[in-house]
């Protein structure tokens, strides 16, 4: 037996910015940002998952960090959507690639103030066979510094995973397009 769908059970929201299929969508009245992002095909590769904005009546009413939900299951940032809401996905921020014996390898987006310690947390920490004494960050030399380092377009920086995981020795700053390689013992 079919169910009758009432208008009050659904609402119209708009997904704009760096999403796969921007436009207006009809979603359930109990939908949240992640539900709406799903129906729009998610964020484009160029879109941020760290600062998805919910705009209501011309005002930003929520900044949603989808990493918090996806990596830890914490839905505290999730906002229930209302009819006419705009979900805006801005361009992606700093991204760092991670590889080696860590629980999660891949490309991670960092917010302002997040550095190596936060990146290791997002990557799930080292595996049992990781060499905690040594890992390496490969960095593209910023254009402004290339004249002072002729012939060098990349730098290699050795770091300690153990010190970074414990927040010792200051946090190692990371820049867009950095690559962190952890090594096995």
PDB file of C-alpha atoms in Angstrom:
ATOM      1  CA  UNK A   1       0.000   0.000   0.000  1.00  0.00           C
ATOM      2  CA  UNK A   2       1.501   3.326  -1.055  1.00  0.00           C
ATOM      3  CA  UNK A   3       2.251   6.170   1.301  1.00  0.00           C
ATOM      4  CA  UNK A   4       1.117   9.691   0.712  1.00  0.00           C
ATOM      5  CA  UNK A   5       3.970  12.199   0.848  1.00  0.00           C
ATOM      6  CA  UNK A   6       3.065  15.505   2.437  1.00  0.00           C
ATOM      7  CA  UNK A   7       4.788  18.772   1.584  1.00  0.00           C
ATOM      8  CA  UNK A   8       5.611  19.334   5.259  1.00  0.00           C
ATOM      9  CA  UNK A   9       7.662  16.112   5.238  1.00  0.00           C
ATOM     10  CA  UNK A  10      10.065  17.573   2.670  1.00  0.00           C
ATOM     11  CA  UNK A  11      11.822  20.839   2.038  1.00  0.00           C
ATOM     12  CA  UNK A  12      13.774  22.548  -0.703  1.00  0.00           C
ATOM     13  CA  UNK A  13      17.473  23.294  -0.095  1.00  0.00           C
ATOM     14  CA  UNK A  14      20.132  24.623  -2.421  1.00  0.00           C
ATOM     15  CA  UNK A  15      23.686  23.312  -2.727  1.00  0.00           C
ATOM     16  CA  UNK A  16      26.121  25.808  -4.186  1.00  0.00           C
ATOM     17  CA  UNK A  17      29.835  26.276  -4.563  1.00  0.00           C
ATOM     18  CA  UNK A  18      32.222  23.371  -5.007  1.00  0.00           C
ATOM     19  CA  UNK A  19      29.706  20.490  -5.178  1.00  0.00           C
ATOM     20  CA  UNK A  20      29.479  17.782  -7.837  1.00  0.00           C
ATOM     21  CA  UNK A  21      25.902  18.675  -8.866  1.00  0.00           C
ATOM     22  CA  UNK A  22      24.971  22.181  -7.628  1.00  0.00           C
ATOM     23  CA  UNK A  23      21.315  23.092  -7.588  1.00  0.00           C
ATOM     24  CA  UNK A  24      18.071  22.835  -5.682  1.00  0.00           C
ATOM     25  CA  UNK A  25      17.084  19.564  -4.024  1.00  0.00           C
ATOM     26  CA  UNK A  26      14.077  18.265  -2.147  1.00  0.00           C
ATOM     27  CA  UNK A  27      15.160  16.556   1.066  1.00  0.00           C
ATOM     28  CA  UNK A  28      13.408  15.099   4.095  1.00  0.00           C
ATOM     29  CA  UNK A  29      12.353  17.538   6.808  1.00  0.00           C
ATOM     30  CA  UNK A  30      14.801  15.821   9.192  1.00  0.00           C
ATOM     31  CA  UNK A  31      17.777  16.100   6.821  1.00  0.00           C
ATOM     32  CA  UNK A  32      21.123  17.461   7.857  1.00  0.00           C
ATOM     33  CA  UNK A  33      24.068  18.757   5.842  1.00  0.00           C
ATOM     34  CA  UNK A  34      25.552  15.313   5.142  1.00  0.00           C
ATOM     35  CA  UNK A  35      22.209  14.065   3.755  1.00  0.00           C
ATOM     36  CA  UNK A  36      21.957  17.021   1.378  1.00  0.00           C
ATOM     37  CA  UNK A  37      25.595  16.678   0.320  1.00  0.00           C
ATOM     38  CA  UNK A  38      24.915  13.030  -0.514  1.00  0.00           C
ATOM     39  CA  UNK A  39      22.014  13.804  -2.858  1.00  0.00           C
ATOM     40  CA  UNK A  40      24.143  16.422  -4.650  1.00  0.00           C
ATOM     41  CA  UNK A  41      26.972  13.936  -5.245  1.00  0.00           C
ATOM     42  CA  UNK A  42      29.199  15.323  -2.472  1.00  0.00           C
ATOM     43  CA  UNK A  43      31.872  17.965  -2.576  1.00  0.00           C
ATOM     44  CA  UNK A  44      33.837  18.313  -5.794  1.00  0.00           C
ATOM     45  CA  UNK A  45      37.547  17.516  -5.585  1.00  0.00           C
ATOM     46  CA  UNK A  46      38.069  21.273  -5.353  1.00  0.00           C
ATOM     47  CA  UNK A  47      35.617  21.621  -2.450  1.00  0.00           C
ATOM     48  CA  UNK A  48      36.285  21.896   1.274  1.00  0.00           C
ATOM     49  CA  UNK A  49      34.888  19.382   3.749  1.00  0.00           C
ATOM     50  CA  UNK A  50      36.204  21.432   6.672  1.00  0.00           C
ATOM     51  CA  UNK A  51      34.016  24.555   6.433  1.00  0.00           C
ATOM     52  CA  UNK A  52      30.667  23.740   4.817  1.00  0.00           C
ATOM     53  CA  UNK A  53      28.364  26.691   5.480  1.00  0.00           C
ATOM     54  CA  UNK A  54      24.618  26.712   6.069  1.00  0.00           C
ATOM     55  CA  UNK A  55      23.110  30.048   5.008  1.00  0.00           C
ATOM     56  CA  UNK A  56      19.613  30.920   6.192  1.00  0.00           C
ATOM     57  CA  UNK A  57      17.954  34.230   5.440  1.00  0.00           C
ATOM     58  CA  UNK A  58      21.225  35.664   4.116  1.00  0.00           C
ATOM     59  CA  UNK A  59      23.150  34.833   7.320  1.00  0.00           C
ATOM     60  CA  UNK A  60      25.614  32.003   7.916  1.00  0.00           C
ATOM     61  CA  UNK A  61      23.967  29.996  10.723  1.00  0.00           C
ATOM     62  CA  UNK A  62      26.440  27.100  10.848  1.00  0.00           C
ATOM     63  CA  UNK A  63      29.968  26.120   9.866  1.00  0.00           C
ATOM     64  CA  UNK A  64      30.088  22.339   9.537  1.00  0.00           C
ATOM     65  CA  UNK A  65      33.365  20.386   9.676  1.00  0.00           C
ATOM     66  CA  UNK A  66      32.487  17.119   7.930  1.00  0.00           C
ATOM     67  CA  UNK A  67      35.867  15.611   8.937  1.00  0.00           C
ATOM     68  CA  UNK A  68      34.662  15.719  12.532  1.00  0.00           C
ATOM     69  CA  UNK A  69      31.664  13.599  11.564  1.00  0.00           C
ATOM     70  CA  UNK A  70      33.376  11.300   9.057  1.00  0.00           C
ATOM     71  CA  UNK A  71      36.552  10.596  11.056  1.00  0.00           C
ATOM     72  CA  UNK A  72      35.179  10.478  14.612  1.00  0.00           C
ATOM     73  CA  UNK A  73      31.403  10.048  14.299  1.00  0.00           C
ATOM     74  CA  UNK A  74      30.877  13.316  16.219  1.00  0.00           C
ATOM     75  CA  UNK A  75      27.752  14.970  14.796  1.00  0.00           C
ATOM     76  CA  UNK A  76      27.863  18.028  17.094  1.00  0.00           C
ATOM     77  CA  UNK A  77      28.365  20.387  14.115  1.00  0.00           C
ATOM     78  CA  UNK A  78      25.493  18.948  12.110  1.00  0.00           C
ATOM     79  CA  UNK A  79      22.581  21.345  11.743  1.00  0.00           C
ATOM     80  CA  UNK A  80      19.023  20.361  10.900  1.00  0.00           C
ATOM     81  CA  UNK A  81      18.118  22.008   7.616  1.00  0.00           C
ATOM     82  CA  UNK A  82      15.129  24.262   7.034  1.00  0.00           C
ATOM     83  CA  UNK A  83      13.183  25.037   3.878  1.00  0.00           C
ATOM     84  CA  UNK A  84      15.142  27.463   1.678  1.00  0.00           C
ATOM     85  CA  UNK A  85      18.529  26.879   3.316  1.00  0.00           C
ATOM     86  CA  UNK A  86      21.620  27.272   1.159  1.00  0.00           C
ATOM     87  CA  UNK A  87      24.512  24.879   1.735  1.00  0.00           C
ATOM     88  CA  UNK A  88      27.671  26.482   0.426  1.00  0.00           C
ATOM     89  CA  UNK A  89      30.875  24.490  -0.098  1.00  0.00           C
ATOM     90  CA  UNK A  90      33.898  26.822  -0.412  1.00  0.00           C
ATOM     91  CA  UNK A  91      37.117  25.925  -2.233  1.00  0.00           C
ATOM     92  CA  UNK A  92      39.419  23.473  -0.466  1.00  0.00           C
ATOM     93  CA  UNK A  93      42.110  24.803   1.864  1.00  0.00           C
ATOM     94  CA  UNK A  94      45.602  23.431   2.610  1.00  0.00           C
ATOM     95  CA  UNK A  95      45.951  19.775   1.677  1.00  0.00           C
ATOM     96  CA  UNK A  96      48.683  17.357   2.703  1.00  0.00           C
ATOM     97  CA  UNK A  97      49.216  13.872   1.291  1.00  0.00           C
ATOM     98  CA  UNK A  98      50.019  11.078   3.769  1.00  0.00           C
ATOM     99  CA  UNK A  99      51.539   7.678   2.987  1.00  0.00           C
ATOM    100  CA  UNK A 100      53.292   4.862   4.787  1.00  0.00           C
ATOM    101  CA  UNK A 101      52.473   2.765   7.865  1.00  0.00           C
ATOM    102  CA  UNK A 102      49.693   4.955   9.237  1.00  0.00           C
ATOM    103  CA  UNK A 103      46.090   3.846   9.775  1.00  0.00           C
ATOM    104  CA  UNK A 104      44.737   6.118   7.017  1.00  0.00           C
ATOM    105  CA  UNK A 105      46.690   7.133   3.936  1.00  0.00           C
ATOM    106  CA  UNK A 106      45.440   9.796   1.559  1.00  0.00           C
ATOM    107  CA  UNK A 107      44.916  13.482   1.047  1.00  0.00           C
ATOM    108  CA  UNK A 108      43.857  15.477   4.138  1.00  0.00           C
ATOM    109  CA  UNK A 109      42.645  19.065   4.327  1.00  0.00           C
ATOM    110  CA  UNK A 110      43.957  21.158   7.224  1.00  0.00           C
ATOM    111  CA  UNK A 111      42.248  24.100   8.874  1.00  0.00           C
ATOM    112  CA  UNK A 112      44.128  27.148  10.147  1.00  0.00           C
ATOM    113  CA  UNK A 113      46.139  26.222  13.233  1.00  0.00           C
ATOM    114  CA  UNK A 114      46.321  22.513  12.379  1.00  0.00           C
ATOM    115  CA  UNK A 115      49.776  21.091  11.799  1.00  0.00           C
ATOM    116  CA  UNK A 116      51.591  17.738  12.057  1.00  0.00           C
ATOM    117  CA  UNK A 117      50.021  16.665  15.368  1.00  0.00           C
ATOM    118  CA  UNK A 118      46.483  17.210  13.998  1.00  0.00           C
ATOM    119  CA  UNK A 119      47.406  15.487  10.721  1.00  0.00           C
ATOM    120  CA  UNK A 120      48.619  12.377  12.574  1.00  0.00           C
ATOM    121  CA  UNK A 121      45.356  12.314  14.527  1.00  0.00           C
ATOM    122  CA  UNK A 122      43.334  12.505  11.273  1.00  0.00           C
ATOM    123  CA  UNK A 123      45.500   9.761   9.770  1.00  0.00           C
ATOM    124  CA  UNK A 124      44.629   7.544  12.756  1.00  0.00           C
ATOM    125  CA  UNK A 125      48.166   7.429  14.118  1.00  0.00           C
ATOM    126  CA  UNK A 126      51.055   5.115  13.277  1.00  0.00           C
ATOM    127  CA  UNK A 127      50.734   1.357  12.800  1.00  0.00           C
ATOM    128  CA  UNK A 128      52.787  -1.069  14.894  1.00  0.00           C
ATOM    129  CA  UNK A 129      55.492  -1.344  12.218  1.00  0.00           C
ATOM    130  CA  UNK A 130      56.008   2.432  11.807  1.00  0.00           C
ATOM    131  CA  UNK A 131      59.417   3.894  12.566  1.00  0.00           C
ATOM    132  CA  UNK A 132      58.449   6.461  15.199  1.00  0.00           C
ATOM    133  CA  UNK A 133      61.856   8.126  15.166  1.00  0.00           C
ATOM    134  CA  UNK A 134      61.763   9.232  11.548  1.00  0.00           C
ATOM    135  CA  UNK A 135      59.336  10.360   8.878  1.00  0.00           C
ATOM    136  CA  UNK A 136      59.819  12.892   6.122  1.00  0.00           C
ATOM    137  CA  UNK A 137      57.910  15.897   4.857  1.00  0.00           C
ATOM    138  CA  UNK A 138      58.501  16.808   1.225  1.00  0.00           C
ATOM    139  CA  UNK A 139      57.645  20.419   0.508  1.00  0.00           C
ATOM    140  CA  UNK A 140      57.395  22.402  -2.699  1.00  0.00           C
ATOM    141  CA  UNK A 141      59.457  25.556  -2.240  1.00  0.00           C
ATOM    142  CA  UNK A 142      57.107  28.571  -2.227  1.00  0.00           C
ATOM    143  CA  UNK A 143      57.528  30.792  -5.321  1.00  0.00           C
ATOM    144  CA  UNK A 144      58.772  33.730  -3.217  1.00  0.00           C
ATOM    145  CA  UNK A 145      61.729  31.651  -1.947  1.00  0.00           C
ATOM    146  CA  UNK A 146      62.760  29.988  -5.209  1.00  0.00           C
ATOM    147  CA  UNK A 147      65.156  32.804  -6.149  1.00  0.00           C
ATOM    148  CA  UNK A 148      67.075  32.321  -2.880  1.00  0.00           C
ATOM    149  CA  UNK A 149      67.312  28.548  -3.454  1.00  0.00           C
ATOM    150  CA  UNK A 150      68.310  28.240  -7.136  1.00  0.00           C
ATOM    151  CA  UNK A 151      67.843  24.765  -8.579  1.00  0.00           C
ATOM    152  CA  UNK A 152      65.839  23.568  -5.580  1.00  0.00           C
ATOM    153  CA  UNK A 153      62.121  23.283  -6.071  1.00  0.00           C
ATOM    154  CA  UNK A 154      61.523  20.834  -3.202  1.00  0.00           C
ATOM    155  CA  UNK A 155      62.770  20.469   0.368  1.00  0.00           C
ATOM    156  CA  UNK A 156      62.917  17.332   2.538  1.00  0.00           C
ATOM    157  CA  UNK A 157      62.338  17.784   6.271  1.00  0.00           C
ATOM    158  CA  UNK A 158      62.927  14.939   8.736  1.00  0.00           C
ATOM    159  CA  UNK A 159      60.447  14.735  11.622  1.00  0.00           C
ATOM    160  CA  UNK A 160      59.808  12.438  14.576  1.00  0.00           C
ATOM    161  CA  UNK A 161      56.372  10.791  14.599  1.00  0.00           C
ATOM    162  CA  UNK A 162      56.723  10.063  18.319  1.00  0.00           C
ATOM    163  CA  UNK A 163      57.386  13.709  19.195  1.00  0.00           C
ATOM    164  CA  UNK A 164      54.602  14.942  16.906  1.00  0.00           C
ATOM    165  CA  UNK A 165      52.058  12.424  18.223  1.00  0.00           C
ATOM    166  CA  UNK A 166      52.775  13.571  21.775  1.00  0.00           C
ATOM    167  CA  UNK A 167      52.814  17.263  20.833  1.00  0.00           C
ATOM    168  CA  UNK A 168      56.448  17.640  21.961  1.00  0.00           C
ATOM    169  CA  UNK A 169      59.104  19.923  20.459  1.00  0.00           C
ATOM    170  CA  UNK A 170      56.493  22.315  19.105  1.00  0.00           C
ATOM    171  CA  UNK A 171      54.142  21.404  16.327  1.00  0.00           C
ATOM    172  CA  UNK A 172      55.650  21.114  12.852  1.00  0.00           C
ATOM    173  CA  UNK A 173      53.935  23.536  10.458  1.00  0.00           C
ATOM    174  CA  UNK A 174      52.580  22.107   7.225  1.00  0.00           C
ATOM    175  CA  UNK A 175      51.968  23.879   3.927  1.00  0.00           C
ATOM    176  CA  UNK A 176      49.684  23.255   0.982  1.00  0.00           C
ATOM    177  CA  UNK A 177      50.936  20.390  -1.236  1.00  0.00           C
ATOM    178  CA  UNK A 178      53.244  18.965   1.462  1.00  0.00           C
ATOM    179  CA  UNK A 179      53.674  15.183   1.515  1.00  0.00           C
ATOM    180  CA  UNK A 180      54.257  13.235   4.727  1.00  0.00           C
ATOM    181  CA  UNK A 181      55.915   9.853   4.270  1.00  0.00           C
ATOM    182  CA  UNK A 182      56.142   7.514   7.263  1.00  0.00           C
ATOM    183  CA  UNK A 183      58.612   4.635   7.058  1.00  0.00           C
ATOM    184  CA  UNK A 184      58.371   1.080   8.378  1.00  0.00           C
ATOM    185  CA  UNK A 185      60.893  -0.242  10.908  1.00  0.00           C
TER     186      UNK A 185
END
